[in-house]
Short mmCIF file of C-alpha atoms in Angstrom, two decimals:
data_model
loop_
_atom_site.label_atom_id
_atom_site.label_comp_id
_atom_site.label_asym_id
_atom_site.label_seq_id
_atom_site.Cartn_x
_atom_site.Cartn_y
_atom_site.Cartn_z
CA MET A 1 11.52 -150.87 67.63
CA ASN A 2 8.08 -152.42 67.69
CA THR A 3 8.79 -155.89 69.11
CA ASN A 4 5.34 -157.08 68.03
CA ALA A 5 6.50 -156.78 64.40
CA LEU A 6 9.42 -159.15 64.97
CA PRO A 7 9.07 -162.79 63.98
CA VAL A 8 8.51 -165.48 66.59
CA PHE A 9 10.83 -168.49 66.64
CA VAL A 10 9.97 -171.81 68.26
CA GLU A 11 12.60 -174.54 68.66
CA ALA A 12 11.18 -177.87 69.86
CA PRO A 13 13.03 -181.08 70.79
CA ALA A 14 12.07 -184.52 69.55
CA ARG A 15 10.45 -186.85 72.04
CA LEU A 16 11.20 -190.46 72.75
CA HIS A 17 8.16 -192.53 73.71
CA PHE A 18 9.32 -195.31 76.05
CA GLY A 19 6.03 -197.15 76.48
CA VAL A 20 2.30 -197.18 77.19
CA LEU A 21 1.02 -197.98 80.69
CA ASP A 22 -2.44 -199.46 80.15
CA LEU A 23 -4.42 -200.49 77.08
CA ARG A 24 -7.20 -202.04 79.19
CA GLY A 25 -8.67 -198.98 80.92
CA ASP A 26 -10.15 -200.98 83.83
CA LEU A 27 -9.59 -198.13 86.29
CA GLY A 28 -11.16 -195.45 84.12
CA ARG A 29 -8.10 -194.20 82.27
CA ARG A 30 -6.51 -195.68 79.16
CA PHE A 31 -3.09 -195.34 77.58
CA GLY A 32 -0.82 -193.30 79.86
CA GLY A 33 2.82 -193.10 78.91
CA ILE A 34 6.47 -192.40 79.69
CA GLY A 35 9.05 -190.64 77.60
CA ALA A 36 11.74 -188.00 77.41
CA ALA A 37 12.87 -185.07 75.28
CA VAL A 38 16.07 -185.23 73.21
CA PRO A 39 17.75 -182.21 71.60
CA ALA A 40 18.34 -183.84 68.22
CA PRO A 41 16.62 -184.11 65.87
CA SER A 42 14.70 -180.92 66.53
CA LEU A 43 12.30 -178.52 64.88
CA LEU A 44 12.82 -174.81 64.23
CA LEU A 45 9.82 -172.74 63.15
CA GLU A 46 9.67 -169.04 62.24
CA ALA A 47 6.33 -167.20 62.24
CA HIS A 48 5.43 -163.72 60.96
CA PRO A 49 2.15 -161.82 60.82
CA ALA A 50 1.00 -161.98 57.20
CA PRO A 51 -2.00 -161.19 55.00
CA GLU A 52 -2.84 -164.81 54.26
CA LEU A 53 -4.46 -167.25 56.65
CA GLN A 54 -2.35 -170.33 57.41
CA ALA A 55 -2.96 -171.49 60.99
CA GLN A 56 -6.56 -172.45 60.21
CA ARG A 57 -7.27 -175.04 62.93
CA PHE A 58 -5.84 -172.77 65.62
CA ALA A 59 -7.81 -169.81 64.27
CA ALA A 60 -11.08 -171.75 64.29
CA PHE A 61 -10.57 -172.88 67.88
CA HIS A 62 -10.09 -169.32 69.11
CA ARG A 63 -12.75 -167.85 66.77
CA ILE A 64 -10.30 -165.30 65.40
CA PRO A 65 -8.69 -164.86 61.99
CA PRO A 66 -4.93 -164.90 62.71
CA ARG A 67 -2.88 -164.39 59.58
CA VAL A 68 0.47 -166.10 59.91
CA ARG A 69 3.33 -166.80 57.52
CA LEU A 70 5.33 -169.84 58.58
CA CYS A 71 8.84 -170.98 57.66
CA LEU A 72 10.30 -174.31 58.75
CA HIS A 73 14.07 -174.06 59.07
CA ARG A 74 14.53 -177.53 60.57
CA THR A 75 12.23 -180.53 60.97
CA ILE A 76 11.97 -183.76 62.93
CA PRO A 77 11.76 -186.77 60.59
CA PRO A 78 8.05 -187.47 59.99
CA HIS A 79 6.38 -190.77 60.95
CA ALA A 80 9.56 -192.00 62.62
CA GLY A 81 8.23 -192.33 66.17
CA LEU A 82 9.81 -189.07 67.36
CA GLY A 83 6.68 -186.94 67.76
CA SER A 84 7.11 -184.82 64.64
CA GLY A 85 3.39 -184.16 64.15
CA THR A 86 2.75 -183.11 67.75
CA GLN A 87 5.85 -180.92 67.95
CA LEU A 88 5.01 -179.15 64.69
CA ALA A 89 1.36 -178.61 65.62
CA LEU A 90 2.26 -177.27 69.06
CA ALA A 91 5.01 -175.06 67.62
CA VAL A 92 2.54 -173.51 65.15
CA ALA A 93 0.01 -173.01 67.93
CA ARG A 94 2.56 -171.47 70.29
CA ALA A 95 3.97 -169.12 67.64
CA THR A 96 0.50 -167.98 66.64
CA ALA A 97 -0.48 -167.45 70.26
CA GLU A 98 2.64 -165.34 70.81
CA LEU A 99 1.91 -163.20 67.74
CA TYR A 100 -1.72 -162.54 68.70
CA GLY A 101 -1.53 -162.42 72.50
CA LEU A 102 -3.48 -165.63 73.08
CA PRO A 103 -3.09 -168.14 75.95
CA THR A 104 0.12 -170.13 75.72
CA ASP A 105 -0.45 -172.87 78.31
CA VAL A 106 0.25 -176.20 76.68
CA THR A 107 -3.11 -177.84 77.40
CA THR A 108 -4.91 -175.02 75.58
CA LEU A 109 -2.46 -175.25 72.69
CA ALA A 110 -2.90 -179.02 72.44
CA ARG A 111 -6.68 -178.81 72.37
CA ALA A 112 -6.54 -176.05 69.77
CA VAL A 113 -4.60 -178.24 67.33
CA ASP A 114 -6.22 -181.54 68.33
CA ARG A 115 -3.14 -183.22 69.79
CA GLY A 116 -2.87 -185.59 72.75
CA ARG A 117 -5.89 -187.69 71.80
CA ARG A 118 -4.06 -190.77 73.07
CA SER A 119 -0.57 -189.97 74.30
CA ALA A 120 0.33 -186.69 75.99
CA VAL A 121 4.04 -187.51 76.28
CA GLY A 122 4.87 -185.19 73.37
CA THR A 123 2.66 -182.44 74.79
CA TRP A 124 4.47 -182.46 78.13
CA THR A 125 7.96 -182.75 76.65
CA PHE A 126 7.14 -179.75 74.44
CA ALA A 127 6.16 -177.81 77.55
CA LEU A 128 8.79 -178.98 80.02
CA GLY A 129 11.43 -181.30 78.56
CA GLY A 130 13.03 -183.91 80.77
CA PHE A 131 11.48 -187.29 81.62
CA VAL A 132 7.69 -187.26 81.86
CA LEU A 133 5.01 -189.64 83.10
CA GLU A 134 1.40 -188.95 82.09
CA GLY A 135 -1.72 -190.59 83.47
CA GLY A 136 -3.87 -191.53 80.48
CA ARG A 137 -7.20 -190.35 79.13
CA ARG A 138 -10.71 -190.74 80.52
CA ALA A 139 -13.45 -191.51 78.02
CA GLY A 140 -15.16 -188.31 76.88
CA ASP A 141 -12.48 -186.01 78.33
CA GLU A 142 -11.02 -183.77 75.64
CA ALA A 143 -8.13 -182.48 77.75
CA PRO A 144 -4.65 -183.98 77.34
CA ALA A 145 -3.74 -186.63 79.88
CA PRO A 146 -2.52 -185.14 83.16
CA LEU A 147 1.16 -184.89 83.99
CA LEU A 148 1.97 -187.13 86.97
CA ALA A 149 5.73 -186.70 87.21
CA ARG A 150 8.49 -184.78 85.50
CA LEU A 151 12.13 -185.40 86.35
CA LEU A 152 15.40 -184.10 84.96
CA MET A 153 17.37 -186.80 83.20
CA PRO A 154 20.89 -187.21 84.66
CA ALA A 155 23.22 -184.72 82.99
CA ALA A 156 25.92 -187.27 82.14
CA TRP A 157 23.61 -189.71 80.36
CA ARG A 158 23.71 -189.60 76.57
CA CYS A 159 21.26 -190.88 74.03
CA VAL A 160 21.97 -192.16 70.52
CA VAL A 161 18.88 -191.95 68.30
CA VAL A 162 18.80 -193.84 65.01
CA THR A 163 16.20 -193.37 62.28
CA PRO A 164 16.63 -196.16 59.72
CA ALA A 165 15.26 -195.78 56.21
CA GLY A 166 12.27 -197.92 55.44
CA LYS A 167 8.61 -198.24 56.27
CA PRO A 168 7.32 -195.29 58.32
CA GLY A 169 5.56 -195.80 61.63
CA LEU A 170 1.78 -195.64 61.93
CA ALA A 171 0.11 -192.25 62.30
CA GLY A 172 -3.26 -190.57 61.93
CA ASP A 173 -6.18 -192.74 60.84
CA GLU A 174 -3.97 -195.81 60.40
CA GLU A 175 -2.76 -195.49 63.98
CA ALA A 176 -6.29 -195.07 65.31
CA ALA A 177 -7.44 -198.15 63.38
CA ALA A 178 -4.50 -200.16 64.73
CA PHE A 179 -5.36 -199.25 68.31
CA GLY A 180 -8.94 -200.29 67.65
CA ARG A 181 -7.80 -203.76 66.54
CA LEU A 182 -5.44 -204.46 69.42
CA PRO A 183 -6.68 -207.03 71.95
CA PRO A 184 -6.62 -205.90 75.60
CA PRO A 185 -3.47 -207.05 77.38
CA ALA A 186 -3.52 -209.28 80.42
CA ALA A 187 -4.22 -207.43 83.65
CA ALA A 188 -1.11 -208.95 85.21
CA GLU A 189 1.06 -207.43 82.48
CA VAL A 190 -0.51 -204.00 82.96
CA ALA A 191 0.16 -204.24 86.68
CA ARG A 192 3.75 -205.32 86.03
CA VAL A 193 4.40 -202.29 83.79
CA ALA A 194 2.97 -199.92 86.41
CA HIS A 195 5.10 -201.54 89.11
CA LEU A 196 8.26 -201.25 86.99
CA VAL A 197 7.61 -197.58 86.21
CA LEU A 198 6.78 -196.54 89.77
CA MET A 199 9.29 -198.62 91.73
CA GLN A 200 12.25 -198.96 89.36
CA LEU A 201 12.22 -196.58 86.39
CA LEU A 202 11.31 -193.34 88.19
CA PRO A 203 13.63 -193.95 91.17
CA ALA A 204 16.45 -194.84 88.77
CA VAL A 205 16.11 -191.46 87.03
CA ALA A 206 15.97 -189.67 90.37
CA VAL A 207 19.23 -191.23 91.67
CA ALA A 208 21.01 -191.56 88.27
CA ASP A 209 21.13 -195.38 88.38
CA LEU A 210 21.52 -196.20 84.69
CA ALA A 211 21.74 -199.97 85.22
CA ALA A 212 18.38 -200.02 87.01
CA PHE A 213 16.87 -197.65 84.47
CA GLY A 214 18.03 -199.81 81.57
CA ALA A 215 16.76 -203.03 83.16
CA ALA A 216 13.33 -201.54 83.81
CA LEU A 217 13.08 -199.96 80.37
CA THR A 218 14.10 -203.18 78.65
CA GLU A 219 11.34 -205.10 80.41
CA VAL A 220 8.75 -202.39 79.77
CA GLN A 221 9.67 -202.47 76.07
CA ARG A 222 9.41 -206.26 75.97
CA ILE A 223 5.97 -206.31 77.61
CA THR A 224 4.39 -203.38 75.79
CA GLY A 225 6.00 -204.40 72.49
CA GLY A 226 4.07 -207.64 72.85
CA TRP A 227 0.85 -205.65 73.15
CA PHE A 228 1.56 -203.95 69.82
CA ALA A 229 2.94 -207.00 68.05
CA PRO A 230 -0.37 -207.87 66.31
CA ALA A 231 -0.28 -204.45 64.59
CA GLN A 232 3.43 -204.05 63.89
CA GLY A 233 4.51 -207.63 63.27
CA GLY A 234 6.58 -208.25 66.37
CA VAL A 235 7.83 -206.78 69.64
CA PHE A 236 9.71 -204.28 67.49
CA ALA A 237 8.94 -203.06 63.99
CA PRO A 238 10.26 -205.54 61.42
CA GLY A 239 13.41 -205.08 59.39
CA GLU A 240 16.24 -202.79 60.39
CA THR A 241 14.52 -201.50 63.54
CA GLY A 242 14.63 -204.80 65.38
CA GLU A 243 18.17 -205.44 64.16
CA LEU A 244 19.34 -202.05 65.45
CA VAL A 245 17.81 -202.60 68.89
CA GLU A 246 19.78 -205.82 69.28
CA GLN A 247 22.99 -204.28 67.92
CA LEU A 248 22.76 -201.29 70.28
CA ARG A 249 22.38 -203.70 73.19
CA ARG A 250 25.39 -205.78 72.08
CA TRP A 251 27.49 -202.65 71.66
CA GLY A 252 26.95 -201.54 75.24
CA ALA A 253 23.82 -199.37 75.34
CA ILE A 254 22.17 -199.81 78.74
CA GLY A 255 18.65 -198.69 77.90
CA VAL A 256 17.53 -199.61 74.39
CA GLY A 257 14.23 -199.68 72.56
CA GLN A 258 11.91 -198.45 69.85
CA SER A 259 10.24 -195.07 70.18
CA SER A 260 6.47 -195.28 69.69
CA TRP A 261 5.68 -197.15 66.43
CA GLY A 262 9.23 -196.63 65.17
CA PRO A 263 11.16 -197.02 63.05
CA ALA A 264 13.35 -194.82 65.31
CA VAL A 265 15.35 -196.64 67.97
CA TYR A 266 17.48 -195.34 70.83
CA GLY A 267 20.37 -196.45 73.01
CA ILE A 268 21.22 -194.76 76.30
CA VAL A 269 24.77 -194.79 77.67
CA ALA A 270 26.58 -193.37 80.67
CA ASP A 271 28.74 -190.67 79.09
CA ALA A 272 29.90 -188.84 75.96
CA GLY A 273 32.77 -191.24 75.27
CA ALA A 274 30.49 -194.26 75.20
CA ALA A 275 28.06 -192.35 72.98
CA ALA A 276 30.78 -191.44 70.46
CA ALA A 277 31.91 -195.07 70.24
CA LEU A 278 28.32 -196.21 69.75
CA VAL A 279 27.68 -193.63 67.02
CA GLY A 280 30.75 -194.78 65.11
CA ARG A 281 29.57 -198.39 65.12
CA VAL A 282 26.03 -197.48 64.09
CA ARG A 283 27.17 -195.32 61.18
CA ALA A 284 29.37 -198.12 59.90
CA MET A 285 26.42 -200.52 59.60
CA LEU A 286 23.48 -198.18 58.87
CA ARG A 287 21.94 -198.60 55.43
CA PRO A 288 21.63 -195.66 53.02
CA GLY A 289 18.95 -193.16 53.94
CA GLY A 290 19.27 -193.64 57.70
CA ALA A 291 20.41 -191.00 60.18
CA VAL A 292 22.07 -190.95 63.61
CA TYR A 293 21.73 -188.28 66.29
CA GLU A 294 23.60 -188.06 69.59
CA GLY A 295 23.36 -185.84 72.65
CA GLY A 296 22.25 -185.46 76.22
CA PHE A 297 18.59 -185.16 77.11
CA SER A 298 16.69 -181.88 76.77
CA GLN A 299 16.12 -180.54 80.26
CA ALA A 300 13.69 -177.87 79.11
CA GLY A 301 10.84 -177.79 76.65
CA ALA A 302 10.42 -175.73 73.52
CA ARG A 303 12.38 -172.50 73.35
CA VAL A 304 10.46 -169.43 72.18
CA TRP A 305 11.83 -166.00 71.32
CA ARG A 306 11.28 -162.91 69.15
CA GLY A 307 13.81 -161.50 66.73
CA ALA A 308 16.56 -163.04 64.66
CA SER A 309 17.28 -166.75 64.73
CA THR A 310 19.98 -167.64 67.26
CA VAL A 311 20.47 -171.27 66.20
CA SER A 312 21.98 -172.89 63.16
CA PRO A 313 19.66 -174.39 60.52
#
């Protein structure tokens, strides 16, 4: 059988964005970020060679005319703060690269589809999974922000992700405009976030100390949420998002927060039993149109294979 004629499948996890490191840029790099990959919700893309041109941006970057037919079997909720746009763009780029024998390193893929212009958290979780720390962008540098650390999340930890119905998070031109309007945060706050990440959050992941991880994450969310409050109306997005963050905390989640611009929120607990109890409480109070996902953390990035689909839709 000619394996080159078989379709390419790409399955990509959602990403949680835990916070931005620096909106000032005094040291030459701006943004920076921390986050992790979660297995649900996830994206499943199927790609075939085809007569018609579909992957146009990728084709233009590589100066070739790849003809690709795409089928989305499963999607990450769009504009929810879970990285749907980045994961889809990178999945299309990776599938096309596999079909046409092009480079598959994630920095090349990201540049080809114009992702990682601010945050590279989604780029690195697509490539590697786990917990990632990226170092921000330099002005005029088109490459995604460099990866500074990648750690496996403790296997026992579970994450409950909630996507309430309501106003979608900012994206695209609206997001860029919002960043342009944000005032620079106090230097002391930027230093505090860096200190928390380096000396509490990262060590807590490394030694599976959920209490320390949750305390650090809660403070990072409080500080950085204040930076974004002028654009989103508060430390957390208004409405059900803020309510859910507080409820998750009351119901025992150790690390809680809003992912990116929301409206998705997450609660991290120590084991599967605690996660099941938390899911039951969330479902009982979630308004129509919302969704709840539960699982461990993704310890690997996107999965790529040729042939028949091996996962359920």
